[in-house]
Tab-separated table of N, CA, C and O in Angstrom:
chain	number	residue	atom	x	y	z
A	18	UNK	N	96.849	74.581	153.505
A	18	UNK	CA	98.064	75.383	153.517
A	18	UNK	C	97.915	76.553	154.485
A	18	UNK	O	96.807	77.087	154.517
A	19	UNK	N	99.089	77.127	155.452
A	19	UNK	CA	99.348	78.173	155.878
A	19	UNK	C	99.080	79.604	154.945
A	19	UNK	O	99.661	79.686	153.863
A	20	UNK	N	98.135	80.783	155.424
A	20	UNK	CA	98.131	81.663	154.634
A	20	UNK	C	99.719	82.332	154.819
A	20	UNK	O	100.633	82.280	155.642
A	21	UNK	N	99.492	82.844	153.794
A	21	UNK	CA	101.560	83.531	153.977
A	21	UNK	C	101.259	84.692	155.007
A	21	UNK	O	100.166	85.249	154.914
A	22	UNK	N	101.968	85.014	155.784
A	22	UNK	CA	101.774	85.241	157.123
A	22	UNK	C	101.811	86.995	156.553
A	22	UNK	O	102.539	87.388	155.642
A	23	UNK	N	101.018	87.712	157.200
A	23	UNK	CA	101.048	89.235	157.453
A	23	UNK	C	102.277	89.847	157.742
A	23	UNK	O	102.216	90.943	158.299
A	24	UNK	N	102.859	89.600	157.606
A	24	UNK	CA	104.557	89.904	158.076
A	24	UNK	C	104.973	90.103	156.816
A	24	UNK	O	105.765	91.039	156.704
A	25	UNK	N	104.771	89.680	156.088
A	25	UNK	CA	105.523	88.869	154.793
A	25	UNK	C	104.571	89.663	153.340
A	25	UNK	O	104.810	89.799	152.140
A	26	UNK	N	103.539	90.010	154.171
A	26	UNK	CA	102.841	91.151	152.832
A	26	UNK	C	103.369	92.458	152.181
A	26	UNK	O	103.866	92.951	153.194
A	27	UNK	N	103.528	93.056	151.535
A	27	UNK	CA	104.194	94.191	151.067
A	27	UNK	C	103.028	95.217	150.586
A	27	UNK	O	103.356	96.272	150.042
A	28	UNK	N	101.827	94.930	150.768
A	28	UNK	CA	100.576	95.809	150.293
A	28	UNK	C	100.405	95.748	148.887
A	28	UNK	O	99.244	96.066	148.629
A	29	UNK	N	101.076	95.469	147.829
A	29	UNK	CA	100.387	95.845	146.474
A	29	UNK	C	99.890	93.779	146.313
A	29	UNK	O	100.403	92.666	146.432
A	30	UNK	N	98.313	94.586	145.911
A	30	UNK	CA	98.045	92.472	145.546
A	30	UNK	C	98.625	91.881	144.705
A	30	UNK	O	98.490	90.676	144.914
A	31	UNK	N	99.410	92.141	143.557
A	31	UNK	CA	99.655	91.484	142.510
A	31	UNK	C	100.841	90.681	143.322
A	31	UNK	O	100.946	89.455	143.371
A	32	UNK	N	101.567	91.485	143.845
A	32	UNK	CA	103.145	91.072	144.527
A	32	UNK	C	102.166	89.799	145.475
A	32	UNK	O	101.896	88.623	145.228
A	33	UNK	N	101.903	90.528	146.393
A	33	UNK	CA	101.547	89.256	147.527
A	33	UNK	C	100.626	88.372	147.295
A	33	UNK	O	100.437	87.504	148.148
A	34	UNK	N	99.793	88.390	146.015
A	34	UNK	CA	99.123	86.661	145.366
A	34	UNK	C	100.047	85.863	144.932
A	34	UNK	O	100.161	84.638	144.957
A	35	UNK	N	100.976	87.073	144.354
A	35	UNK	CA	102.568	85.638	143.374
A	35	UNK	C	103.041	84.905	144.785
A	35	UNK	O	103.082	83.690	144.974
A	36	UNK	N	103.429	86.077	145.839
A	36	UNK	CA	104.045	85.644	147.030
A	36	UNK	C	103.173	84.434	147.670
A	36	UNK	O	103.520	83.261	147.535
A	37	UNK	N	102.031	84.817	148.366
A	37	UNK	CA	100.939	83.287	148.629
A	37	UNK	C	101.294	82.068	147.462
A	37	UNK	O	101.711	80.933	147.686
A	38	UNK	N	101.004	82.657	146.243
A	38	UNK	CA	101.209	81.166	145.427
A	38	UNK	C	102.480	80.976	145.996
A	38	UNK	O	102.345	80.283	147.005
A	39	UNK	N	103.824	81.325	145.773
A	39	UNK	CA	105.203	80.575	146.096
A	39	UNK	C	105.478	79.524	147.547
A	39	UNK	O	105.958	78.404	147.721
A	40	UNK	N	104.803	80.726	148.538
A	40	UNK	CA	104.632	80.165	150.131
A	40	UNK	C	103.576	78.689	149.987
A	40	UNK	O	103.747	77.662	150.644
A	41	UNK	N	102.590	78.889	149.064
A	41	UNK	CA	101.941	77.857	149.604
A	41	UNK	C	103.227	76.627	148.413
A	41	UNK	O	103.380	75.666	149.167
A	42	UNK	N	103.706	76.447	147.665
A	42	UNK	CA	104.263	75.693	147.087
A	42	UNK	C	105.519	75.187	146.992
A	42	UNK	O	106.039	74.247	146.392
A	43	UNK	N	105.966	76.254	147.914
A	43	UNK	CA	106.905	76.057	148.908
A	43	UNK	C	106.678	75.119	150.303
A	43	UNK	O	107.611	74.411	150.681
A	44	UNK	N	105.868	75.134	150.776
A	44	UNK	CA	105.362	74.287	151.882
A	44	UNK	C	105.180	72.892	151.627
A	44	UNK	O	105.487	72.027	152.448
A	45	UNK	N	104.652	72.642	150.428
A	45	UNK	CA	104.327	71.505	149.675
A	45	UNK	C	105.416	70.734	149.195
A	45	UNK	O	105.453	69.504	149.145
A	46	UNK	N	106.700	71.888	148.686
A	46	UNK	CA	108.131	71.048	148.717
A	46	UNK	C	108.933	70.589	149.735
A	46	UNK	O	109.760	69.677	149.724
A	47	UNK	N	108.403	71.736	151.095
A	47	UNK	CA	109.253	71.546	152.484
A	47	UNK	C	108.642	69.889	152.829
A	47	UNK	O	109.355	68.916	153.072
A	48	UNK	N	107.531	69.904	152.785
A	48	UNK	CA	106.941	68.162	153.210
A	48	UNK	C	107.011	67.011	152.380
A	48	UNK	O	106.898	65.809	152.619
A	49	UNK	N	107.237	67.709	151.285
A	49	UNK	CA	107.099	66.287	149.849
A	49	UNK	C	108.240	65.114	150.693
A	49	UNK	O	109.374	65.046	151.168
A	50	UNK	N	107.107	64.385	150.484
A	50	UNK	CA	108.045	62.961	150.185
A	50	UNK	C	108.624	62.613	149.544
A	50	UNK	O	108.172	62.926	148.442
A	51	UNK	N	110.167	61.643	149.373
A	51	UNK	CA	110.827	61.349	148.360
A	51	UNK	C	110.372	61.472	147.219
A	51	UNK	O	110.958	62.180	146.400
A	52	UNK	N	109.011	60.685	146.856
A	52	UNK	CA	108.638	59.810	145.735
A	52	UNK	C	107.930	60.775	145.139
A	52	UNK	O	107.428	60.489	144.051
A	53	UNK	N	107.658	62.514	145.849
A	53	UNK	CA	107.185	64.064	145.336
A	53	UNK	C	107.610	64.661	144.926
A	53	UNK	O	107.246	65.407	144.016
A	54	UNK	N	109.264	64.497	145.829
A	54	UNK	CA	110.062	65.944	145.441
A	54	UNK	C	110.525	66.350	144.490
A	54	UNK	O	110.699	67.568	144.445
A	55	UNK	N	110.896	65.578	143.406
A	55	UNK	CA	110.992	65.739	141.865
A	55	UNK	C	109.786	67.185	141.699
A	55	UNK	O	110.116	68.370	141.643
A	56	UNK	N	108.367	66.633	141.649
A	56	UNK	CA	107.377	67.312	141.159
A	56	UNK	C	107.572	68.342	141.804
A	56	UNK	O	107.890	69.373	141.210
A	57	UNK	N	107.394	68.305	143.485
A	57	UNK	CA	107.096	69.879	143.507
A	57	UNK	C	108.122	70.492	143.365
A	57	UNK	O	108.041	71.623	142.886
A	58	UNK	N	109.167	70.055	143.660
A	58	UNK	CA	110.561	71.087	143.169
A	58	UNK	C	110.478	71.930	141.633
A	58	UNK	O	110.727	73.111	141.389
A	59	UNK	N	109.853	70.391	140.371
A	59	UNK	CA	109.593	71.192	139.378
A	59	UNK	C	108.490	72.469	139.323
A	59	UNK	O	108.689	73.456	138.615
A	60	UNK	N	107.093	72.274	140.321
A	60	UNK	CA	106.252	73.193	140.387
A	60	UNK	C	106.623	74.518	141.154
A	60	UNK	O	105.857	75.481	141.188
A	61	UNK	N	107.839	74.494	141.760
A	61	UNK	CA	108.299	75.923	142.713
A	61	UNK	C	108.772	76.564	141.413
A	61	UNK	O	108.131	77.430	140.816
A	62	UNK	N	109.870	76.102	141.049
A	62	UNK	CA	110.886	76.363	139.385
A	62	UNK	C	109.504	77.292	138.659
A	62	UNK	O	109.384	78.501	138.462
A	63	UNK	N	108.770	76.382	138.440
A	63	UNK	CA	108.107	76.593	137.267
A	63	UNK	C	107.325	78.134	137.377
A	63	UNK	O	107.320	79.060	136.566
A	64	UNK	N	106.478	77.970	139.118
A	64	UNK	CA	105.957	79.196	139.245
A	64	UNK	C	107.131	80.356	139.555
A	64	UNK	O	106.892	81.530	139.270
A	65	UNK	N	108.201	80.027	140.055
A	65	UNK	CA	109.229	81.145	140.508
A	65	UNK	C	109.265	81.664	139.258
A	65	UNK	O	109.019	82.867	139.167
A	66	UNK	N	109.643	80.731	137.744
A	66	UNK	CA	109.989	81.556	136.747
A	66	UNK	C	108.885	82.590	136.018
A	66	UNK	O	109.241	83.471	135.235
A	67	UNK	N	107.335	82.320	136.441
A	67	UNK	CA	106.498	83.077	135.781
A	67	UNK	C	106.505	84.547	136.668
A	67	UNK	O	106.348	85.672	136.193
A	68	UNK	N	106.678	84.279	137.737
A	68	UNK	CA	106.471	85.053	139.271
A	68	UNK	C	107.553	85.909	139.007
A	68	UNK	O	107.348	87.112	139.170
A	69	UNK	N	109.125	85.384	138.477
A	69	UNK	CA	110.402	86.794	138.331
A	69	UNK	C	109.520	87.161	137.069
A	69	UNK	O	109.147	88.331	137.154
A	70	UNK	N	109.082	86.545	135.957
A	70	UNK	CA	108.802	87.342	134.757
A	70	UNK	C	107.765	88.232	134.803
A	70	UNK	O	107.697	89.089	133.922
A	71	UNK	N	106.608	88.166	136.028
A	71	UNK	CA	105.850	89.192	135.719
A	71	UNK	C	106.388	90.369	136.717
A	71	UNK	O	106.123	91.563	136.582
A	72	UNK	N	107.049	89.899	137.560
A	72	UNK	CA	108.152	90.890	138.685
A	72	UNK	C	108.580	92.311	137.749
A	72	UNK	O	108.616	93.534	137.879
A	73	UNK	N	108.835	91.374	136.851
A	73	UNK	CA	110.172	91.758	136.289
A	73	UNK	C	109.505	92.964	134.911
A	73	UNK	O	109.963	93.875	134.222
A	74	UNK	N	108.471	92.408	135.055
A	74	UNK	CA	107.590	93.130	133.768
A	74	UNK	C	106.793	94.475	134.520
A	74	UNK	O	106.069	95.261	133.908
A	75	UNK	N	107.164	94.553	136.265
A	75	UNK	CA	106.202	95.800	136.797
A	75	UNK	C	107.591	96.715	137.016
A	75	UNK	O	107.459	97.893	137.350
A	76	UNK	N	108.712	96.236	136.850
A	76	UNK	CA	109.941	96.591	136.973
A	76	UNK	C	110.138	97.766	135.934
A	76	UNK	O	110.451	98.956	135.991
A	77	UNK	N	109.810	96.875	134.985
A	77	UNK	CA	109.843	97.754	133.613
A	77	UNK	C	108.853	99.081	133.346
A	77	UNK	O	109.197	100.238	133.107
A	78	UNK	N	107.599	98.556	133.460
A	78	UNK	CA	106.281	99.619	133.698
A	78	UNK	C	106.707	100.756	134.737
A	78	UNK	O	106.214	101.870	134.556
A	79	UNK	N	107.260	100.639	135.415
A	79	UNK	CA	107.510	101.556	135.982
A	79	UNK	C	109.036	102.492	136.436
A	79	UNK	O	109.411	103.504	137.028
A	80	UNK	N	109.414	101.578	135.844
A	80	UNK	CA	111.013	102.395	135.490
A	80	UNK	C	111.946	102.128	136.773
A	80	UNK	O	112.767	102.973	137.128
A	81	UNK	N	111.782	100.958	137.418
A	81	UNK	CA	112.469	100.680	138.547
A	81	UNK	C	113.687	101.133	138.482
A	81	UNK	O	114.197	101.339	137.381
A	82	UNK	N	114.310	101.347	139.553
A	82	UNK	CA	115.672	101.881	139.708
A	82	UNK	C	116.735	101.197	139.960
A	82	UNK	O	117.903	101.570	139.850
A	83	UNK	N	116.163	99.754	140.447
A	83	UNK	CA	117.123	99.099	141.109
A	83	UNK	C	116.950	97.920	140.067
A	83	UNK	O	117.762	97.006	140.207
A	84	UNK	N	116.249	97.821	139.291
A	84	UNK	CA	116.183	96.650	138.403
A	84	UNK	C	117.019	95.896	137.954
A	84	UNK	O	116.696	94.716	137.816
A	85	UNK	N	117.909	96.183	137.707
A	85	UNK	CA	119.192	95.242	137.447
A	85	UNK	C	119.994	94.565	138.375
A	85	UNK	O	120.827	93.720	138.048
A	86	UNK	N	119.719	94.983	139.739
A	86	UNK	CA	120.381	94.102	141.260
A	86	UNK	C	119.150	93.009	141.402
A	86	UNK	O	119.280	91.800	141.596
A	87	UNK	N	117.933	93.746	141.255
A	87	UNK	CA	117.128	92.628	141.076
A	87	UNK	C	117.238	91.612	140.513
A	87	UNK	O	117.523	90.529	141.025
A	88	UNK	N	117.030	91.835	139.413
A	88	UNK	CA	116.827	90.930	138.005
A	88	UNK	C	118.165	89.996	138.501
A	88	UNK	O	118.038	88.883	139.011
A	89	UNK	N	118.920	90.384	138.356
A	89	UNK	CA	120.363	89.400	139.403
A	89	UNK	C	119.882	88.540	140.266
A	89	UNK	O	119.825	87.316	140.155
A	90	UNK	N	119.458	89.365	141.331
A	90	UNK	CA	119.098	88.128	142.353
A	90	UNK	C	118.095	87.490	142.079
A	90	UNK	O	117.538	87.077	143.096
A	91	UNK	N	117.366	87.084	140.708
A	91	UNK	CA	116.479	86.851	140.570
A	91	UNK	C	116.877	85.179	139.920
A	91	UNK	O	116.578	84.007	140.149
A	92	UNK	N	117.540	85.796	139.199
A	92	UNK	CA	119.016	84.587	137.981
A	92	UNK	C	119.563	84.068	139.154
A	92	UNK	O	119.249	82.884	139.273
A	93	UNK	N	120.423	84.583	140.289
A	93	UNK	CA	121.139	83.565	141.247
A	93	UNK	C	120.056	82.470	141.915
A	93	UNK	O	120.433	81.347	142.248
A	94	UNK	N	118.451	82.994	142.099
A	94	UNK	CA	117.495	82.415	143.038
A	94	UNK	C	117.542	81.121	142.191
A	94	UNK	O	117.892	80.003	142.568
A	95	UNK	N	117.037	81.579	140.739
A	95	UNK	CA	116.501	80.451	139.864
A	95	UNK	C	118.080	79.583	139.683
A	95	UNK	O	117.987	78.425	140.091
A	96	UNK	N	118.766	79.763	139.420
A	96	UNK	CA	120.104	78.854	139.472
A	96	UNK	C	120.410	77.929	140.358
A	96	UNK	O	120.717	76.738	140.400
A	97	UNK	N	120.197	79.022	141.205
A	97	UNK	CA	120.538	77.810	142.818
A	97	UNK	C	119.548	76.903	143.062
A	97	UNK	O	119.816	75.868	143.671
A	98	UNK	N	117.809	77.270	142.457
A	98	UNK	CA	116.424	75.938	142.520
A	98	UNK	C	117.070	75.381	141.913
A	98	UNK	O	117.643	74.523	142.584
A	99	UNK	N	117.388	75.371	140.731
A	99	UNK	CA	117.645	74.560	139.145
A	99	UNK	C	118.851	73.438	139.786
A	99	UNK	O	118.460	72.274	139.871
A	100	UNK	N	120.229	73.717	140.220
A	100	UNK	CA	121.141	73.220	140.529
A	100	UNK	C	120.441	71.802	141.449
A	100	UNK	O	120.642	70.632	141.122
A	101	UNK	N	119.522	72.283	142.753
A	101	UNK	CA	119.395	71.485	144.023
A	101	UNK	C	118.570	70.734	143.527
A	101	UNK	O	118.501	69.676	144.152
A	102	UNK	N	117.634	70.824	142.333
A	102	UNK	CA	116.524	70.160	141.936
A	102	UNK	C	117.259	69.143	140.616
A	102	UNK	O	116.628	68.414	139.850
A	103	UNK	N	118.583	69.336	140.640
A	103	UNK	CA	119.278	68.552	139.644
A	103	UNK	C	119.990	67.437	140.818
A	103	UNK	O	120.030	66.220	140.635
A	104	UNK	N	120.438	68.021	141.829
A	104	UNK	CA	120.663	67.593	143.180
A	104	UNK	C	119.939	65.733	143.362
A	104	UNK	O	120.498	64.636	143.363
A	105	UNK	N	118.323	66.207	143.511
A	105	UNK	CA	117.905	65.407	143.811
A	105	UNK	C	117.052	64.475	142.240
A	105	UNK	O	116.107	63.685	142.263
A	106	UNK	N	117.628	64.840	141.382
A	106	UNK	CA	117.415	63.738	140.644
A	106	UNK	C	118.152	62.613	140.128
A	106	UNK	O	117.978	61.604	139.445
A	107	UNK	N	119.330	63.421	140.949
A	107	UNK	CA	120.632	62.506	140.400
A	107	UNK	C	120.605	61.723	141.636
A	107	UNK	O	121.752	61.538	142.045
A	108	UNK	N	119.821	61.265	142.281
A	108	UNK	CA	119.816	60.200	144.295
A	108	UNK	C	120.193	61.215	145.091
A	108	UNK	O	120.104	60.942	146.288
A	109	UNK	N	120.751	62.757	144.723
A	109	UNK	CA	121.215	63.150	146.172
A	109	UNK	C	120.127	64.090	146.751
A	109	UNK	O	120.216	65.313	146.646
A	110	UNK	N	119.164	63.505	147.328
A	110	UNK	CA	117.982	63.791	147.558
A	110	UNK	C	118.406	65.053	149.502
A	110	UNK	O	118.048	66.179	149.846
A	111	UNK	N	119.012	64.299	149.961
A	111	UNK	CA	119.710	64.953	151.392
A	111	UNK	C	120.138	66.168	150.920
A	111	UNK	O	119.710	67.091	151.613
A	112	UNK	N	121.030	66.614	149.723
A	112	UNK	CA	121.392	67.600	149.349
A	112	UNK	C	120.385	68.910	149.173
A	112	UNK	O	120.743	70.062	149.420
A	113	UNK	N	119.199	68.571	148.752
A	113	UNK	CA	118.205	68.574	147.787
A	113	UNK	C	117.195	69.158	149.050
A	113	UNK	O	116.666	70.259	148.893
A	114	UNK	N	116.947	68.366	150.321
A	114	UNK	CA	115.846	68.544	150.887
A	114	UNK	C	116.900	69.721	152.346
A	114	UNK	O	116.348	70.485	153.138
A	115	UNK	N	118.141	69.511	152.264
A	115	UNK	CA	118.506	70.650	153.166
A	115	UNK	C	118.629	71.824	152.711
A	115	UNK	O	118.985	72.691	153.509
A	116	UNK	N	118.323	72.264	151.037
A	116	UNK	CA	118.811	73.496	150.460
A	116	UNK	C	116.852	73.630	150.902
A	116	UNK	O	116.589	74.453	151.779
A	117	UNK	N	116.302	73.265	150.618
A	117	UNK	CA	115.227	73.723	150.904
A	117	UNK	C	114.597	74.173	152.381
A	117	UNK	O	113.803	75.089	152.596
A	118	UNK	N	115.137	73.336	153.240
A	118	UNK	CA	114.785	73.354	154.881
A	118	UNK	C	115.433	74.740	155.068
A	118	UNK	O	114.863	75.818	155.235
A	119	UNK	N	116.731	74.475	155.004
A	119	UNK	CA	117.843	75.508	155.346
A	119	UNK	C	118.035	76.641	154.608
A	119	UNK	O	118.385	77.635	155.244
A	120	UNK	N	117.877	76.757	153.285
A	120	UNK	CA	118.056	78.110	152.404
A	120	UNK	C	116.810	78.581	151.558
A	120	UNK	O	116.491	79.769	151.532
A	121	UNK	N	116.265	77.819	151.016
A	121	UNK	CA	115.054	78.351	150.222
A	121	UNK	C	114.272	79.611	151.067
A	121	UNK	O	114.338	80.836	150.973
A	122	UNK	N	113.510	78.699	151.927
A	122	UNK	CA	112.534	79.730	152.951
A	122	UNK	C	113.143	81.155	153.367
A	122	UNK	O	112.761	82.251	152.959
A	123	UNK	N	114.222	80.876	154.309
A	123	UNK	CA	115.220	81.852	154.360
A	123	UNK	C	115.693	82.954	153.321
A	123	UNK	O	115.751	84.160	153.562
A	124	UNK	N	116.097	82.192	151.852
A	124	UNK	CA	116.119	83.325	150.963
A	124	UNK	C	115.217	83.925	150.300
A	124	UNK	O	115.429	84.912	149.596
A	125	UNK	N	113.495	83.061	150.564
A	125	UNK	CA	112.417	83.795	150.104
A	125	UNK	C	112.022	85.046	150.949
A	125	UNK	O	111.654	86.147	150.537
A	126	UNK	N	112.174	84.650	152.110
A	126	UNK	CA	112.051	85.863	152.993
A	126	UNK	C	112.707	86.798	153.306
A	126	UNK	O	112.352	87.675	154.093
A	127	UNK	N	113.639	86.739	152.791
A	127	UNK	CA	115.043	87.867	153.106
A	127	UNK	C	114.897	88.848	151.735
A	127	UNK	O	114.848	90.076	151.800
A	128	UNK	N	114.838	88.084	150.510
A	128	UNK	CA	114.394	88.659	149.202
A	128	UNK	C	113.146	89.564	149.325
A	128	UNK	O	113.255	90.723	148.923
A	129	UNK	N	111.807	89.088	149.915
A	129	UNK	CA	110.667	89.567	149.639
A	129	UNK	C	110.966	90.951	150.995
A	129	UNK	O	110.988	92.121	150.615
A	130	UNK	N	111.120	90.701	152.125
A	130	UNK	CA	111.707	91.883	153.055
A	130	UNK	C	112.394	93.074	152.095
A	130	UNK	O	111.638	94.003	151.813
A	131	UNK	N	113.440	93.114	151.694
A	131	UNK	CA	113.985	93.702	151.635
A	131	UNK	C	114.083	94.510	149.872
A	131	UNK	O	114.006	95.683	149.505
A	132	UNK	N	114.279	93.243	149.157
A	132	UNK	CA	113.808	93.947	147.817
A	132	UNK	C	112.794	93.981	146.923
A	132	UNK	O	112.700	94.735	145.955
A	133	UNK	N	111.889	92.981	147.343
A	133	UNK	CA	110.078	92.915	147.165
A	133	UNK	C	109.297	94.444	147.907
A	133	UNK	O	108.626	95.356	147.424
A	134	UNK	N	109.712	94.183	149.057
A	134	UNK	CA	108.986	95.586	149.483
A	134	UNK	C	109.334	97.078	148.897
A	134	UNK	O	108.510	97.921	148.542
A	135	UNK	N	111.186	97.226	148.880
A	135	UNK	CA	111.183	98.196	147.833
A	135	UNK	C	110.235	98.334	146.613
A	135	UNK	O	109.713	99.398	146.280
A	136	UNK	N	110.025	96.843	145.821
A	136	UNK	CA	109.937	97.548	144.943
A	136	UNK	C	108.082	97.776	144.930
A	136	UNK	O	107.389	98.345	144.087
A	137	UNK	N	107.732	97.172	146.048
A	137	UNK	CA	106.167	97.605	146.280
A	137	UNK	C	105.884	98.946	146.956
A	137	UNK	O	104.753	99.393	147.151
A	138	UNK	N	107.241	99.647	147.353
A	138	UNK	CA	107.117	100.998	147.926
A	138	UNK	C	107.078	101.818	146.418
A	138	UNK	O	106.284	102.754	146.316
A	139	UNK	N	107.889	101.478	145.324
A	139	UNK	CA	108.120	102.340	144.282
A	139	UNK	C	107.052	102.141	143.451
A	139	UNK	O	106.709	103.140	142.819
A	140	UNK	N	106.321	100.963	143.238
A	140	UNK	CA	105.267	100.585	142.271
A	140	UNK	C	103.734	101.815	143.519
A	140	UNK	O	102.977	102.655	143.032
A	141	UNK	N	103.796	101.499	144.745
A	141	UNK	CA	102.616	102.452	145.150
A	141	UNK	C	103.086	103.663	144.801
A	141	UNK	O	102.192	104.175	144.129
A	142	UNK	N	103.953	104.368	144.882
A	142	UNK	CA	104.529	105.630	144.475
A	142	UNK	C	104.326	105.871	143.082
A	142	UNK	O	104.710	106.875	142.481
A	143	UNK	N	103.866	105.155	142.724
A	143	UNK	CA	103.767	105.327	140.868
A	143	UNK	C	102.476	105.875	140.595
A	143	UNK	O	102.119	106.733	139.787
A	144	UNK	N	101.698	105.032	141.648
A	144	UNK	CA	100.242	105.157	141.427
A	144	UNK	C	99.845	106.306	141.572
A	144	UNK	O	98.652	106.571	141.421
């Protein structure tokens, strides 16, 4: 696997090990083969949901401010996996493998930019 690229780090480790785990399992869904994508789609789901819950638990520890726009985009992320990964179990696998090419990556990185790093600016500020 690609290490998740230095670009894409936010400095606190807890954030950017969840982030490496997602990137690397994310990569693993971008290539899955038909006869995969079931699985790893279920293994992105599965870690995304532990990954918002412990997010979501430094949110709390520290009295985030923005926590509730978060926690939102957190419910739209997991909705929209859940939906495309229903996508491709029902045969519409094309549906399924362009939400991932085309939007997943894209909205992991736009998310972790912009409101991952906030909240790794407010969690170092705590310290």
């Amino acid at each position: 696997m690609s290490p998740l690229p230095d670009a894409l780090k936010v400095g606190v480790d807890s954030i950017d090990k969840r982030h490496e785990e997602f990137y690397d399992l994310y990569e693993i869904l971008k290539n899955a083969p038909d006869s995969e994508l079931l699985a790893a789609f279920d293994a992105v789901i599965l870690h995304t949901q532990n990954h918002f819950a412990e997010e979501e638990a430094d949110m709390e520890r520290i009295v985030y401010p923005n926590k509730a726009e978060h926690k939102q985009e957190h419910q739209k992320a997991l909705d929209e996996m859940k939906y495309f990964r229903e996508k491709a179990s029902s045969a519409k696998l094309m549906f399924a493998k362009a939400y991932v090419k085309d939007r997943l990556g894209d909205w992991f990185r736009n998310h972790l930019l912009n409101m991952d790093s906030d909240l790794a600016r407010v969690i170092a500020l705590s310290r």
